[in-house]
Amino acid sequence: MSDVLQFVHRPSAALRPYVREILWVRSNHSRIQLLLPETTLTLVLRQSGAASLHNHSLPSTIVSGLQKQTRLVEHAPGSSMVVVRFTEVGTPAILHNRADLLYNRTLPLDEVLPRRQIEQIQNTLADTREINQQILPVERFLTSRIRAHDAISPQSISPQIEAAAEMIRSSHGRASIRAIARHAAMSVSALERHFRAVVGATPKKLSRLARLQYVCRLWDTGKSLTEIAYAAGYCDQPHMVRDFRLFTGASPEEFFLRAYPRNLPTFYK
């Protein structure tokens, strides 16, 4: 991915509870990217070029929920886009909807947000290619969505759901659901019900996604599969391999031998 130019912006303090990071990604050449399921939803504003998912053309603006399996995305030459990564609990305030309605789905953004708002931000971004001049308009676009949501239905992020999501992330998916529920001071049933609506999946599913990401990071450090299985909290290596196959359709060795670059790095954990 040496020909891919990346710029990452950490949102202002007011946005950070909802948006983890905003990335500008540009590439002159065509590229194929293998996307692993992530632990957060993403919103993409494509400024130039084209992209296809599983050989189907993607619209210029999309929103993608939490996913069950890996996906293959092809980017045409001259691709330029803005990628907004939400926090685990930030989606409802910006999309004004339950996050689990997007589970395993990738939709045109105008099926979720008003077309007028999308056209306005796209036109603003088209007026300049200077990233430093695009940061403020993107932040204003996201902030306006949060303010509109609060005006219609005032709702702050639940500290209990936020604490549960943070425990899953910090434990790399190794904490038990009962331990997470105790940490959040909720019953298991209440946690699962409220968590799914805000985060987009059950605590168990998010834990599996967090563990998958951790396995990939451990592999990149050069550890053996036995070491990775132990560090990631699996009872044994075959259990880890079975879990990995469910997400990728391949064993870890087969998957990491593929030439396709994986997801863009997450800069702000």
Short mmCIF file of C-alpha atoms in Angstrom, two decimals:
data_model
loop_
_atom_site.label_atom_id
_atom_site.label_comp_id
_atom_site.label_asym_id
_atom_site.label_seq_id
_atom_site.Cartn_x
_atom_site.Cartn_y
_atom_site.Cartn_z
CA MET A 1 0.00 0.00 0.00
CA SER A 2 2.97 2.31 -0.51
CA ASP A 3 1.15 4.21 -3.26
CA VAL A 4 -1.75 5.00 -0.90
CA LEU A 5 -1.61 8.38 0.79
CA GLN A 6 -3.29 8.53 4.20
CA PHE A 7 -4.05 11.40 6.52
CA VAL A 8 -5.76 10.80 9.85
CA HIS A 9 -7.53 13.40 11.95
CA ARG A 10 -8.54 12.96 15.56
CA PRO A 11 -11.91 14.72 15.96
CA SER A 12 -12.46 17.68 18.25
CA ALA A 13 -13.33 16.97 21.87
CA ALA A 14 -17.08 17.44 21.26
CA LEU A 15 -17.06 14.74 18.55
CA ARG A 16 -14.79 12.17 20.18
CA PRO A 17 -17.53 10.32 22.09
CA TYR A 18 -19.12 9.58 18.69
CA VAL A 19 -16.31 9.56 16.13
CA ARG A 20 -12.98 7.81 16.73
CA GLU A 21 -11.13 9.15 13.70
CA ILE A 22 -11.54 10.64 10.23
CA LEU A 23 -9.24 9.45 7.45
CA TRP A 24 -8.43 10.89 4.04
CA VAL A 25 -7.30 8.14 1.66
CA ARG A 26 -5.98 8.79 -1.85
CA SER A 27 -4.35 6.52 -4.40
CA ASN A 28 -3.28 7.05 -8.00
CA HIS A 29 -3.31 3.39 -8.96
CA SER A 30 -5.99 0.72 -8.83
CA ARG A 31 -5.88 -1.47 -5.75
CA ILE A 32 -7.68 -4.38 -4.14
CA GLN A 33 -8.32 -4.28 -0.43
CA LEU A 34 -9.38 -7.15 1.82
CA LEU A 35 -11.57 -5.80 4.60
CA LEU A 36 -11.75 -7.67 7.87
CA PRO A 37 -14.82 -7.11 10.03
CA GLU A 38 -14.20 -4.17 12.37
CA THR A 39 -15.71 -3.31 15.74
CA THR A 40 -17.27 -0.02 14.60
CA LEU A 41 -19.48 1.26 11.81
CA THR A 42 -17.98 3.37 9.03
CA LEU A 43 -19.24 6.13 6.74
CA VAL A 44 -17.49 6.83 3.43
CA LEU A 45 -17.63 9.98 1.28
CA ARG A 46 -15.95 9.22 -2.05
CA GLN A 47 -14.69 12.32 -3.85
CA SER A 48 -13.19 10.75 -6.97
CA GLY A 49 -12.62 7.39 -8.59
CA ALA A 50 -14.88 4.36 -8.24
CA ALA A 51 -15.11 1.27 -6.09
CA SER A 52 -16.81 -2.11 -6.20
CA LEU A 53 -17.68 -4.63 -3.50
CA HIS A 54 -17.80 -8.26 -4.60
CA ASN A 55 -17.85 -7.01 -8.21
CA HIS A 56 -20.86 -4.72 -7.61
CA SER A 57 -20.32 -0.97 -8.02
CA LEU A 58 -20.59 1.06 -4.85
CA PRO A 59 -22.29 4.47 -4.69
CA SER A 60 -20.14 7.50 -3.92
CA THR A 61 -21.40 7.70 -0.33
CA ILE A 62 -22.04 4.64 1.82
CA VAL A 63 -22.47 3.51 5.39
CA SER A 64 -21.34 0.07 6.49
CA GLY A 65 -22.48 -1.79 9.59
CA LEU A 66 -20.66 -4.44 11.56
CA GLN A 67 -19.93 -7.41 9.30
CA LYS A 68 -19.95 -11.20 9.58
CA GLN A 69 -17.13 -11.92 7.15
CA THR A 70 -14.28 -10.44 5.16
CA ARG A 71 -15.08 -8.43 2.02
CA LEU A 72 -13.08 -7.67 -1.10
CA VAL A 73 -13.17 -4.07 -2.35
CA GLU A 74 -11.66 -2.92 -5.63
CA HIS A 75 -10.64 0.74 -5.95
CA ALA A 76 -10.21 2.30 -9.39
CA PRO A 77 -7.23 4.58 -10.21
CA GLY A 78 -7.48 8.13 -8.92
CA SER A 79 -9.48 7.15 -5.86
CA SER A 80 -10.02 9.75 -3.16
CA MET A 81 -12.30 9.36 -0.15
CA VAL A 82 -13.04 10.43 3.40
CA VAL A 83 -13.61 7.58 5.86
CA VAL A 84 -15.39 8.30 9.14
CA ARG A 85 -14.93 5.66 11.82
CA PHE A 86 -17.50 5.93 14.58
CA THR A 87 -16.85 4.88 18.15
CA GLU A 88 -18.63 1.70 19.25
CA VAL A 89 -21.39 3.82 20.83
CA GLY A 90 -21.50 6.80 18.48
CA THR A 91 -23.67 5.58 15.61
CA PRO A 92 -27.24 6.33 16.84
CA ALA A 93 -26.50 10.01 17.51
CA ILE A 94 -25.26 10.58 13.95
CA LEU A 95 -27.46 8.22 11.92
CA HIS A 96 -30.53 8.72 14.16
CA ASN A 97 -31.26 5.02 14.06
CA ARG A 98 -30.48 1.74 15.78
CA ALA A 99 -27.02 0.52 14.83
CA ASP A 100 -28.14 -3.11 14.61
CA LEU A 101 -30.39 -2.29 11.64
CA LEU A 102 -27.16 -2.04 9.63
CA TYR A 103 -25.70 -5.33 10.83
CA ASN A 104 -23.96 -7.13 7.95
CA ARG A 105 -25.18 -4.47 5.50
CA THR A 106 -23.55 -1.81 3.32
CA LEU A 107 -26.02 0.81 2.15
CA PRO A 108 -26.04 3.99 0.05
CA LEU A 109 -25.83 6.82 2.55
CA ASP A 110 -28.97 8.46 1.16
CA GLU A 111 -30.99 5.51 2.46
CA VAL A 112 -30.02 6.62 5.95
CA LEU A 113 -29.44 10.40 5.77
CA PRO A 114 -31.30 13.13 3.85
CA ARG A 115 -29.97 13.49 0.31
CA ARG A 116 -29.77 17.28 0.71
CA GLN A 117 -27.29 17.00 3.59
CA ILE A 118 -25.15 14.52 1.66
CA GLU A 119 -25.07 16.72 -1.45
CA GLN A 120 -24.16 19.73 0.66
CA ILE A 121 -21.11 18.10 2.24
CA GLN A 122 -20.05 16.50 -1.07
CA ASN A 123 -20.26 19.87 -2.85
CA THR A 124 -18.28 21.52 -0.07
CA LEU A 125 -15.55 18.88 -0.33
CA ALA A 126 -15.49 19.24 -4.13
CA ASP A 127 -14.64 22.94 -3.81
CA THR A 128 -11.17 22.14 -2.51
CA ARG A 129 -8.75 19.21 -2.53
CA GLU A 130 -6.74 20.60 0.37
CA ILE A 131 -7.29 18.25 3.29
CA ASN A 132 -6.68 20.92 5.92
CA GLN A 133 -9.57 22.89 4.40
CA GLN A 134 -11.87 19.85 4.44
CA ILE A 135 -11.48 18.97 8.11
CA LEU A 136 -13.78 21.67 9.48
CA PRO A 137 -16.64 21.06 6.98
CA VAL A 138 -16.60 17.31 7.74
CA GLU A 139 -16.66 17.98 11.48
CA ARG A 140 -19.50 20.48 11.06
CA PHE A 141 -21.46 17.95 9.03
CA LEU A 142 -21.14 15.32 11.75
CA THR A 143 -21.77 17.78 14.59
CA SER A 144 -24.93 19.07 12.91
CA ARG A 145 -26.27 15.53 12.84
CA ILE A 146 -25.67 15.14 16.58
CA ARG A 147 -27.28 18.49 17.40
CA ALA A 148 -30.31 17.67 15.25
CA HIS A 149 -30.67 14.34 17.04
CA ASP A 150 -30.50 16.01 20.46
CA ALA A 151 -33.11 18.57 19.43
CA ILE A 152 -35.52 15.86 18.32
CA SER A 153 -34.82 13.30 21.01
CA PRO A 154 -32.32 14.38 23.70
CA GLN A 155 -30.21 11.37 24.51
CA SER A 156 -26.70 11.12 25.86
CA ILE A 157 -24.49 8.10 25.46
CA SER A 158 -25.27 5.51 28.12
CA PRO A 159 -22.23 5.32 30.44
CA GLN A 160 -23.11 1.66 31.10
CA ILE A 161 -23.05 0.68 27.42
CA GLU A 162 -19.93 2.76 26.88
CA ALA A 163 -18.22 1.01 29.81
CA ALA A 164 -19.21 -2.39 28.42
CA ALA A 165 -17.87 -1.57 24.96
CA GLU A 166 -14.63 -0.21 26.41
CA MET A 167 -14.13 -3.39 28.46
CA ILE A 168 -14.58 -5.53 25.34
CA ARG A 169 -12.11 -3.39 23.42
CA SER A 170 -9.48 -3.20 26.17
CA SER A 171 -9.69 -6.95 26.90
CA HIS A 172 -9.45 -7.74 23.16
CA GLY A 173 -12.68 -9.67 23.42
CA ARG A 174 -11.47 -12.01 26.17
CA ALA A 175 -13.78 -10.82 28.99
CA SER A 176 -16.82 -13.02 29.69
CA ILE A 177 -20.30 -11.63 29.06
CA ARG A 178 -21.15 -12.01 32.74
CA ALA A 179 -18.05 -10.04 33.72
CA ILE A 180 -18.95 -7.32 31.22
CA ALA A 181 -22.51 -7.15 32.59
CA ARG A 182 -21.19 -6.85 36.18
CA HIS A 183 -18.80 -4.11 35.07
CA ALA A 184 -21.69 -2.23 33.45
CA ALA A 185 -23.96 -2.82 36.49
CA MET A 186 -26.60 -4.48 34.29
CA SER A 187 -28.21 -7.87 33.98
CA VAL A 188 -26.99 -9.96 31.05
CA SER A 189 -30.37 -9.73 29.30
CA ALA A 190 -30.60 -5.95 29.72
CA LEU A 191 -27.03 -5.51 28.55
CA GLU A 192 -27.61 -7.56 25.42
CA ARG A 193 -30.83 -5.75 24.54
CA HIS A 194 -29.51 -2.20 24.93
CA PHE A 195 -26.02 -2.98 23.68
CA ARG A 196 -27.25 -4.37 20.37
CA ALA A 197 -29.30 -1.26 19.58
CA VAL A 198 -26.43 1.14 20.28
CA VAL A 199 -23.38 -0.80 19.12
CA GLY A 200 -24.86 -2.83 16.27
CA ALA A 201 -24.33 -6.36 17.59
CA THR A 202 -24.53 -8.31 20.83
CA PRO A 203 -21.65 -8.13 23.32
CA LYS A 204 -20.67 -11.67 22.32
CA LYS A 205 -20.48 -10.79 18.62
CA LEU A 206 -18.50 -7.63 19.30
CA SER A 207 -16.13 -9.63 21.50
CA ARG A 208 -15.50 -12.05 18.64
CA LEU A 209 -14.76 -9.14 16.30
CA ALA A 210 -12.37 -7.58 18.84
CA ARG A 211 -10.60 -10.92 19.26
CA LEU A 212 -10.25 -11.33 15.49
CA GLN A 213 -8.59 -7.92 15.24
CA TYR A 214 -6.26 -8.85 18.09
CA VAL A 215 -5.26 -12.13 16.42
CA CYS A 216 -4.31 -10.18 13.29
CA ARG A 217 -2.24 -7.70 15.28
CA LEU A 218 -0.44 -10.53 17.09
CA TRP A 219 0.31 -12.25 13.77
CA ASP A 220 1.86 -9.02 12.49
CA THR A 221 4.30 -9.07 15.43
CA GLY A 222 5.68 -12.42 14.27
CA LYS A 223 4.18 -14.66 16.96
CA SER A 224 3.43 -18.32 16.24
CA LEU A 225 -0.15 -19.59 16.05
CA THR A 226 0.27 -21.36 19.38
CA GLU A 227 1.45 -18.12 21.02
CA ILE A 228 -1.38 -16.18 19.41
CA ALA A 229 -4.04 -18.65 20.55
CA TYR A 230 -2.77 -18.44 24.13
CA ALA A 231 -2.49 -14.63 24.12
CA ALA A 232 -5.95 -14.22 22.56
CA GLY A 233 -7.56 -16.40 25.22
CA TYR A 234 -8.49 -19.45 23.13
CA CYS A 235 -8.54 -22.84 24.83
CA ASP A 236 -6.33 -24.23 22.06
CA GLN A 237 -5.02 -23.49 18.56
CA PRO A 238 -7.68 -25.52 16.65
CA HIS A 239 -10.42 -23.47 18.37
CA MET A 240 -8.79 -20.25 17.16
CA VAL A 241 -8.40 -21.61 13.62
CA ARG A 242 -12.08 -22.62 13.50
CA ASP A 243 -13.13 -19.17 14.69
CA PHE A 244 -10.85 -17.51 12.16
CA ARG A 245 -12.30 -19.59 9.31
CA LEU A 246 -15.82 -18.45 10.18
CA PHE A 247 -14.81 -14.84 9.50
CA THR A 248 -12.40 -15.28 6.60
CA GLY A 249 -13.13 -18.66 4.96
CA ALA A 250 -9.47 -19.59 5.37
CA SER A 251 -6.98 -20.68 7.99
CA PRO A 252 -4.73 -17.95 9.43
CA GLU A 253 -1.74 -19.17 7.35
CA GLU A 254 -3.77 -19.17 4.14
CA PHE A 255 -5.31 -15.81 4.89
CA PHE A 256 -2.08 -13.97 5.69
CA LEU A 257 -0.32 -15.33 2.61
CA ARG A 258 -2.74 -13.43 0.39
CA ALA A 259 -1.23 -10.43 -1.37
CA TYR A 260 -4.20 -8.13 -0.79
CA PRO A 261 -3.59 -5.37 1.76
CA ARG A 262 -5.87 -5.48 4.78
CA ASN A 263 -7.86 -2.72 6.44
CA LEU A 264 -6.39 0.72 6.89
CA PRO A 265 -4.83 1.02 10.36
CA THR A 266 -6.91 2.26 13.26
CA PHE A 267 -4.85 5.10 14.66
CA TYR A 268 -6.89 6.05 17.72
CA LYS A 269 -7.85 3.04 19.85
#
